[in-house]
Short mmCIF file of C-alpha atoms in Angstrom, two decimals:
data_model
loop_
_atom_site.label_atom_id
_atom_site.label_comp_id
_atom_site.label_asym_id
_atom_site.label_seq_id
_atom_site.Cartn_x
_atom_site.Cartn_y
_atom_site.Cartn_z
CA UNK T 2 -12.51 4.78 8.11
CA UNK T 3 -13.93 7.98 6.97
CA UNK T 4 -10.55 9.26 5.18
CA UNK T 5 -8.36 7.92 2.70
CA UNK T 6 -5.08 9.29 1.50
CA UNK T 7 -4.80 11.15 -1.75
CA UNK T 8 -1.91 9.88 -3.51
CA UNK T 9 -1.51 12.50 -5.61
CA UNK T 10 -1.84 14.79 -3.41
CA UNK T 11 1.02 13.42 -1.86
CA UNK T 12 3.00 13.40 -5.21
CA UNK T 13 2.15 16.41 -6.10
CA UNK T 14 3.78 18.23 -2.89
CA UNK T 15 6.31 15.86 -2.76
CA UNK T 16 7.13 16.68 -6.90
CA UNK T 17 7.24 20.65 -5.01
CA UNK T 18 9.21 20.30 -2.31
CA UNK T 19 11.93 18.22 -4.30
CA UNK T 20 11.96 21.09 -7.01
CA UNK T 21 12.61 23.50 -3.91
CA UNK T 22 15.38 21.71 -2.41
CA UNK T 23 17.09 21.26 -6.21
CA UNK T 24 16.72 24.67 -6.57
CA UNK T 25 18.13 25.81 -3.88
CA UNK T 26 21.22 23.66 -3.92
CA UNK T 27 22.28 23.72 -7.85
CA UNK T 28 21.61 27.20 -7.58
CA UNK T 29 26.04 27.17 -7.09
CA UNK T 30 26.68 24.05 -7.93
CA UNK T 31 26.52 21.36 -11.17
CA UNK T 32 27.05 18.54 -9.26
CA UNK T 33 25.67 16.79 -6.14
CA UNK T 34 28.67 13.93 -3.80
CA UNK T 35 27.17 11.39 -1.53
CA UNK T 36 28.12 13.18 1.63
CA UNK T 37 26.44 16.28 0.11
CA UNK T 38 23.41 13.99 -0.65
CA UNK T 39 23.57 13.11 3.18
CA UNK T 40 22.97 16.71 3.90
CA UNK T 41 20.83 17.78 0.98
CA UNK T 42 17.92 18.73 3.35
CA UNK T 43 16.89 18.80 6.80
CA UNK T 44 14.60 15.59 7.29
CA UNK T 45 17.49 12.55 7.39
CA UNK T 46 14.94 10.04 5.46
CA UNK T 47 14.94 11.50 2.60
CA UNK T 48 18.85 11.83 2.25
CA UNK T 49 19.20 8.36 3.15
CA UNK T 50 16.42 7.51 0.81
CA UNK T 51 17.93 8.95 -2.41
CA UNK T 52 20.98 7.42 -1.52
CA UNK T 53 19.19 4.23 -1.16
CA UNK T 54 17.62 4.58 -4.91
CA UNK T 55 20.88 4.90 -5.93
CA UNK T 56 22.27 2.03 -4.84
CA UNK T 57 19.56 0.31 -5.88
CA UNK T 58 19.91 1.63 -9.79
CA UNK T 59 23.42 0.65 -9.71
CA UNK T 60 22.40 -2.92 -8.77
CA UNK T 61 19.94 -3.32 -11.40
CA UNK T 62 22.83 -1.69 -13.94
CA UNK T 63 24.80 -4.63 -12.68
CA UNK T 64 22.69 -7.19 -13.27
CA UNK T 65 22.77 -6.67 -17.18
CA UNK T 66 26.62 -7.63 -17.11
CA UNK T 67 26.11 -10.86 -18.76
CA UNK T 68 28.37 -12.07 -21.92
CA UNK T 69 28.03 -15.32 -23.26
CA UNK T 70 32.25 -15.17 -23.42
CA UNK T 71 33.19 -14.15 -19.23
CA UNK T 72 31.81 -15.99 -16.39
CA UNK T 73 29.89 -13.07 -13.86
CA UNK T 74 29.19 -15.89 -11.55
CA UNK T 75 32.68 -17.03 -10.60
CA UNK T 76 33.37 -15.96 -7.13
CA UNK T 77 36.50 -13.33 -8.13
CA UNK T 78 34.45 -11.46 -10.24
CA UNK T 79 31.93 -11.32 -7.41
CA UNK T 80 34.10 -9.55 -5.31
CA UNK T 81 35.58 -7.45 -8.08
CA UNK T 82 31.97 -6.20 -8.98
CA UNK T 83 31.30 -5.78 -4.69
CA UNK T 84 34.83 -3.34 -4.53
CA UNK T 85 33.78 -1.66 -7.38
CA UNK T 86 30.47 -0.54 -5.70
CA UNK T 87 32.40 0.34 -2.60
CA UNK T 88 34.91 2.27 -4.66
CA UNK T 89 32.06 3.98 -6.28
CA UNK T 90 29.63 4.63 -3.15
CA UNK T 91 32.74 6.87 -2.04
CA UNK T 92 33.09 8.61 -5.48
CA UNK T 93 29.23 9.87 -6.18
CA UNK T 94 29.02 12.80 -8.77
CA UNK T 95 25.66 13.43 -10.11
CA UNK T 96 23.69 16.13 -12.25
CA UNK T 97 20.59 17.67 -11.43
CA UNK T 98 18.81 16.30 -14.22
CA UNK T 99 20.16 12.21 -12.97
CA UNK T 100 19.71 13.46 -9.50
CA UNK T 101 15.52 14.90 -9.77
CA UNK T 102 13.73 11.53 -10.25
CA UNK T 103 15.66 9.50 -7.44
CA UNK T 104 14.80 12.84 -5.22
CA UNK T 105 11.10 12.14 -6.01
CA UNK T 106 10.93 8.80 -5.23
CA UNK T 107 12.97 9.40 -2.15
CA UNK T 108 10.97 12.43 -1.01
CA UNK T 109 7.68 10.32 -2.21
CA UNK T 110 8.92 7.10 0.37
CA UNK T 111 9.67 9.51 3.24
CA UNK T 112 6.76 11.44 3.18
CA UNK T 113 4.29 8.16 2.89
CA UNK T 114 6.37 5.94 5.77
CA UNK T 115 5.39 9.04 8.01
CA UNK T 116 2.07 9.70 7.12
CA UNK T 117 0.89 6.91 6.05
CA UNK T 118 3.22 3.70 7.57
CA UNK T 119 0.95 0.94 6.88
CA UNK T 120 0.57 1.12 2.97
CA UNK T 121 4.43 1.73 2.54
CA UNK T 122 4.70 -1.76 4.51
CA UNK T 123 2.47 -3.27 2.04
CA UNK T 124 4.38 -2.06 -0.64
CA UNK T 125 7.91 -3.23 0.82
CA UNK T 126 6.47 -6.20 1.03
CA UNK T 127 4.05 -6.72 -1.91
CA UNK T 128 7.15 -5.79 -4.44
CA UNK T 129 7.95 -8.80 -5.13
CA UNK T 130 6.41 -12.70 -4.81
CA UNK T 131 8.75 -13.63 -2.69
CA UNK T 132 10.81 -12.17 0.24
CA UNK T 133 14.17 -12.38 0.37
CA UNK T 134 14.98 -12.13 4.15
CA UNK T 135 19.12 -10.73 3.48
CA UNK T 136 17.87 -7.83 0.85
CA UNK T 137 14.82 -7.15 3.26
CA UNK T 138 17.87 -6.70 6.16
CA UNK T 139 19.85 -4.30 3.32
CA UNK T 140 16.35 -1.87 3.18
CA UNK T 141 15.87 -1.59 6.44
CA UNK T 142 19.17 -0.29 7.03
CA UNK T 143 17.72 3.26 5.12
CA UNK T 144 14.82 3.28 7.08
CA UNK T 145 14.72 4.89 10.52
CA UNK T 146 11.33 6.16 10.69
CA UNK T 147 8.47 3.63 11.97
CA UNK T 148 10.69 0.74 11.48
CA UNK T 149 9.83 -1.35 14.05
CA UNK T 150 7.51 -3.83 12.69
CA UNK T 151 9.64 -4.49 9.97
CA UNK T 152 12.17 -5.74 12.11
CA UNK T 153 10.11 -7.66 14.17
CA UNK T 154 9.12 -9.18 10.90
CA UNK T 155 12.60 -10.37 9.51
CA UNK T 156 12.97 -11.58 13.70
CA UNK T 157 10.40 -13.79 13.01
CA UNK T 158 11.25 -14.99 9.82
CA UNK T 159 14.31 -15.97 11.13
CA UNK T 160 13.12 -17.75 13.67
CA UNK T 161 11.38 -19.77 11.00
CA UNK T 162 14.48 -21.00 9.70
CA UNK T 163 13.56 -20.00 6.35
CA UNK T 164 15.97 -17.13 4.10
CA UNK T 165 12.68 -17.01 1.78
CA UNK T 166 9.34 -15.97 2.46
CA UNK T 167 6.17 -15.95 0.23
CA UNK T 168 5.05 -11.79 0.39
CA UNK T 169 1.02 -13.31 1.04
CA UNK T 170 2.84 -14.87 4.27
CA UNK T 171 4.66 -12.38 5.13
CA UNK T 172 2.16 -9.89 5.01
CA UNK T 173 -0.02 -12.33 7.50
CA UNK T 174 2.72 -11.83 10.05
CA UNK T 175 3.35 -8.64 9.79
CA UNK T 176 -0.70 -8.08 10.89
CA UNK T 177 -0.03 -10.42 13.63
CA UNK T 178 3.55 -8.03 14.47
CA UNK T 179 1.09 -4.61 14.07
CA UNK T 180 -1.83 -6.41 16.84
CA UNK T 181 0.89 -7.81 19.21
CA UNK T 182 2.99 -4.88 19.29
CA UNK T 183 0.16 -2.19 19.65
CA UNK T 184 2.27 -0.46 17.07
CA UNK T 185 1.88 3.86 17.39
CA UNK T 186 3.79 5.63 14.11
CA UNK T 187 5.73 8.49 15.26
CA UNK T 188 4.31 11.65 16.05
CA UNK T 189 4.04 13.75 12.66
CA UNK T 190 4.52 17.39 14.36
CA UNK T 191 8.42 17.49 13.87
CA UNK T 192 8.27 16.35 10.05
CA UNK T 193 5.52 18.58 9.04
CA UNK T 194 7.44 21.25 10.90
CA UNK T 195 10.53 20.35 8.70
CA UNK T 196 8.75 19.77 5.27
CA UNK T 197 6.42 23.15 5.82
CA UNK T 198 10.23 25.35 6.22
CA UNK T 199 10.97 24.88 2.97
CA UNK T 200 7.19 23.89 1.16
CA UNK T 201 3.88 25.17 3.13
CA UNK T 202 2.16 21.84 3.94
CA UNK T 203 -1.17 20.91 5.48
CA UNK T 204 -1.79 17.44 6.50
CA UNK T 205 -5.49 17.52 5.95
CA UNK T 206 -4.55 18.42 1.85
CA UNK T 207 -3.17 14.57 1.91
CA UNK T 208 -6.91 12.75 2.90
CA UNK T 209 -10.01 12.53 0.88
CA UNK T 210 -13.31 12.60 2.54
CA UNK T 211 -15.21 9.35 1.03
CA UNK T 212 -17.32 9.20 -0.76
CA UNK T 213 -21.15 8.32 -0.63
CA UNK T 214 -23.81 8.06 -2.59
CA UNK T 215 -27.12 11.12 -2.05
CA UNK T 216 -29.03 10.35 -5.30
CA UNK T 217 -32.51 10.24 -4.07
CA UNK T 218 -33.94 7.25 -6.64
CA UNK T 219 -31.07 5.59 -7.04
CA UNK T 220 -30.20 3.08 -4.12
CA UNK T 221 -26.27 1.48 -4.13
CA UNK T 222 -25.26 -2.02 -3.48
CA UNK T 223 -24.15 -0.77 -0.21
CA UNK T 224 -27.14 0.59 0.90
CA UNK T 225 -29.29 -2.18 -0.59
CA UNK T 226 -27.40 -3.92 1.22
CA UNK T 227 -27.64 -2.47 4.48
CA UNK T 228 -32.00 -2.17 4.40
CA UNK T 229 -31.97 -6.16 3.43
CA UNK T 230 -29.58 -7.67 5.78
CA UNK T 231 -28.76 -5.33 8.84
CA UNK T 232 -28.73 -7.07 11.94
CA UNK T 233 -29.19 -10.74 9.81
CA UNK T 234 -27.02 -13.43 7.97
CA UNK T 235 -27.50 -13.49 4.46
CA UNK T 236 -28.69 -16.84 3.85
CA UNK T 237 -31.49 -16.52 6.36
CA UNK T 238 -32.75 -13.44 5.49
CA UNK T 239 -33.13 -14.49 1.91
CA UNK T 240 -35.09 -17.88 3.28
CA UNK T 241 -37.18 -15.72 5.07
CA UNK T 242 -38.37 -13.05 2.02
CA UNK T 243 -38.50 -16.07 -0.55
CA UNK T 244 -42.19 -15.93 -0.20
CA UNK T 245 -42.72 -12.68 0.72
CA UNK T 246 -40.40 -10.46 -2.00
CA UNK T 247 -37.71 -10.91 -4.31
CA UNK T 248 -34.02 -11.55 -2.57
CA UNK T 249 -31.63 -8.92 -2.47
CA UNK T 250 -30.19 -10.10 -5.92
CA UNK T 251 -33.62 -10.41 -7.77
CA UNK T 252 -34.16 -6.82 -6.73
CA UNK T 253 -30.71 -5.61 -7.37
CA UNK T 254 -30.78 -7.10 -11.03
CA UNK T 255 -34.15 -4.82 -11.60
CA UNK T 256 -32.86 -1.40 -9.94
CA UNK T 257 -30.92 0.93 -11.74
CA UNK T 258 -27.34 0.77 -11.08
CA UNK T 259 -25.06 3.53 -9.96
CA UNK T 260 -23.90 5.99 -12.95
CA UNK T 261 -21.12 8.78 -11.73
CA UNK T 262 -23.96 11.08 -10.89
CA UNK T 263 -23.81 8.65 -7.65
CA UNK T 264 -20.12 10.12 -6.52
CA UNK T 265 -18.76 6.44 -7.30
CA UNK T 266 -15.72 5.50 -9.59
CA UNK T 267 -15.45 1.91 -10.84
CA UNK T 268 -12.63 -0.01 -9.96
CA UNK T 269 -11.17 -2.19 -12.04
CA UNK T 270 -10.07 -5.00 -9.21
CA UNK T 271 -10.79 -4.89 -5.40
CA UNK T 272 -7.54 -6.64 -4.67
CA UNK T 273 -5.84 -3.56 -7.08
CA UNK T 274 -7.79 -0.58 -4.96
CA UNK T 275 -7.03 -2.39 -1.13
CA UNK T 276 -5.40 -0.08 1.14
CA UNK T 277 -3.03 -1.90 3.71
CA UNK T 278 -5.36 -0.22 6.28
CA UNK T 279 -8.35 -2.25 4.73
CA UNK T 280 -6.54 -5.30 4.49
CA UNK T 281 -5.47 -5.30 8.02
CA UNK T 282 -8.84 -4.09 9.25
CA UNK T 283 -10.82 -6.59 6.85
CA UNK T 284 -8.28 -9.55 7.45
CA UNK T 285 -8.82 -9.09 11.30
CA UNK T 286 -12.59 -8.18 11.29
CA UNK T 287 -14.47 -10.35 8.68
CA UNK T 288 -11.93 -13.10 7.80
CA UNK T 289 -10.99 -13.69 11.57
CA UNK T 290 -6.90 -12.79 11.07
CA UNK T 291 -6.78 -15.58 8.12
CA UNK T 292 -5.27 -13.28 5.70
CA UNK T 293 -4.90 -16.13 2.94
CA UNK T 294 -9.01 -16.56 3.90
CA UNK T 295 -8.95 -13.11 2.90
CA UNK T 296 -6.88 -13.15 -0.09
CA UNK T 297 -8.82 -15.89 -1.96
CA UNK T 298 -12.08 -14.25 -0.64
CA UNK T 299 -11.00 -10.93 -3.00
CA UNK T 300 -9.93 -13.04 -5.53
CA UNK T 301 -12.31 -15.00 -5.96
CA UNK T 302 -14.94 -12.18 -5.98
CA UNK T 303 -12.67 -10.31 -8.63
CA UNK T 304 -13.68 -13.72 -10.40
CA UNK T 305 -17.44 -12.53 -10.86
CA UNK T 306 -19.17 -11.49 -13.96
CA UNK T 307 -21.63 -9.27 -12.05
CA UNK T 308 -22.71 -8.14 -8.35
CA UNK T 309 -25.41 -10.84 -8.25
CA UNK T 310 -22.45 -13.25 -8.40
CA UNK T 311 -20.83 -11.66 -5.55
CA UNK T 312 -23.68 -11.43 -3.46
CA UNK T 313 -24.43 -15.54 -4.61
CA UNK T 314 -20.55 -15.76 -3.30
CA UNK T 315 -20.88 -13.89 -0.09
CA UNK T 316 -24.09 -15.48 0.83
CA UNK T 317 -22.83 -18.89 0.55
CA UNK T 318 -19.67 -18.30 2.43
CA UNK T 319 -20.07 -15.12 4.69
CA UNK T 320 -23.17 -15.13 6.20
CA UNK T 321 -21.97 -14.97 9.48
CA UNK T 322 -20.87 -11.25 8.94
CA UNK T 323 -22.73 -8.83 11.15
CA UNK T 324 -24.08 -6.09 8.97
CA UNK T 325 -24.16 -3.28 10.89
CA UNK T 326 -20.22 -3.28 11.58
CA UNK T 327 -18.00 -0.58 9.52
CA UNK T 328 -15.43 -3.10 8.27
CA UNK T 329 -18.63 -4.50 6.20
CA UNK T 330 -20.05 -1.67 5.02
CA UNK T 331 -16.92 -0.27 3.60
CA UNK T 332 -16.50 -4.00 2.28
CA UNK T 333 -19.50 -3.85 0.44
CA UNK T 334 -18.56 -0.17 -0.94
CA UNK T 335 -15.75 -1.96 -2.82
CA UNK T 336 -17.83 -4.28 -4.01
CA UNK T 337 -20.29 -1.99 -5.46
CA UNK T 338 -17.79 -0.13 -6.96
CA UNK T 339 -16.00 -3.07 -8.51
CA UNK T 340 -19.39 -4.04 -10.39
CA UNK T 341 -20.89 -0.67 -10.95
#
């Protein structure tokens, strides 16, 4: 991958083009209904989107009706509490000021599950530890864009038997749902169209070219990594230079290591700064589809003190990698900048 998106980029023109719409519609009125919030702006998504983070503040209001004196369990006040939310889904009256941050998540989630499908799978599914296959089903009924996969996902965790799924599994299917489906997102002309009418927008404004090191003297992990072991497993290429030259570790720990002047920002965690992109492509590539393989491969390398101990790590349990693919190269980028 040569791109990556810009996430603030995309909040900042999402942060615009919510301001615009506002504007333009409390410009006569105070307040906003719900079937005035289904037609607040052209692209459906997004209306069905605020409406959904609605809903979903009003269930986490709910939630904090506990008293140690009335029972909020017993099935009448169930229902009581489910025809009050009915009652109020048809009575919606809100302010601009209640009204502006649920736009900018909503405008925020539409923009990214059309431009950029895969990482708002990962974090559908990576928002909580567990999946909970009934309000998965609830979700998915506000989502019409690039849903597909997701519903092939709760098919097969139904045919599992199970109403509960652990995210790390479910996020294993869903790369086995994405390879068997040949999954295509939908064409991004008639959106861009729709968002540019009322904000200017350029798709290219949403990517960052990466980043890579030019700094003549000082040589990265990345590309240490690539002169020592191109074309060669790990393991045997340090057997072979034991008696000729230091390994790659002996000479890493006497290079100098990469300052900013290199065009590299330390991350704090690789599993923190993964793409869904990069986990599907490194899941499928390096770890051969075993996404837990993958998983406790990040973890454990997030585990390190320093980037000799990751390249100990990877040389005693990936040396089967071949070193001139792209999956491993950007691999190793993390790396690097995890312990830079």
């Amino acid at each position: 991958m040569d791109e990556k998106i810009n996430l603030k980029a995309v909040e900042q023109y999402c942060n615009t083009y919510s301001s615009k719409v506002l504007d333009a519609f409390f410009d006569k009125k105070d307040k906003i209904s719900g079937p005035e919030i289904l037609k607040l702006c052209t692209i459906r998504q997004i209306n069905l989107f605020v409406i959904h983070e609605l809903f979903k503040t009003w269930k986490a209001e709910t939630l904090k009706l506990k008293s140690p004196y009335f029972n909020f369990e017993a099935e009448p006040v169930k229902e009581a509490l489910d025809a009050l939310l009915t009652n109020l889904s048809n009575n919606i009256l809100i302010d601009r000021k209640n009204l502006e941050p649920l736009m900018r998540r909503a405008v925020k989630n539409a923009m990214m599950v059309i431009v950029d499908p895969y990482d708002f799978y990962a974090d559908m599914i990576e928002a909580d530890e567990t999946i909970d296959c009934e309000s998965f089903k609830d979700q998915l009924k506000y989502l019409k864009i690039n849903k597909a996969p997701l519903e092939r996902l709760i098919q097969k965790i139904e045919e599992k038997g199970v109403s509960q799924l652990n995210s790390n599994e479910a996020f294993g299917m869903l790369d086995t749902i994405l390879e068997e489906v040949n999954f295509t997102p939908e064409d991004l002309d008639e959106y861009l169209e729709k968002f540019s009418a009322v904000v200017p927008l350029s798709i290219e404004s949403f990517y960052e070219p990466r980043k890579i090191s030019v700094e003549p003297k000082t040589n990265s992990v990345r590309e240490e990594v690539k002169a020592e072991v191109v074309k060669q497993p790990i393991v045997n290429v340090v057997n072979q230079q034991t008696k000729q030259k230091p390994t790659v570790n002996e000479r890493l720990s006497h290079e100098p290591r990469p300052t900013l002047a290199d065009n590299f920002t330390r991350i704090a965690k690789i599993k923190d700064s993964l793409t869904i992109n990069q986990k599907f492509m490194f899941t499928k590539v390096l770890f051969h589809g075993d996404f837990e393989l993958f998983s406790k491969a990040i973890d454990d390398l997030d585990r390190q003190d320093n980037v000799e101990g990751a390249m100990r790590y990877l040389e005693q349990n990936y040396e089967e990698w071949d070193r001139e693919s792209e999956e491993f190269h950007e691999f190793m980028e993390l790396v690097e900048k995890r312990f830079s």
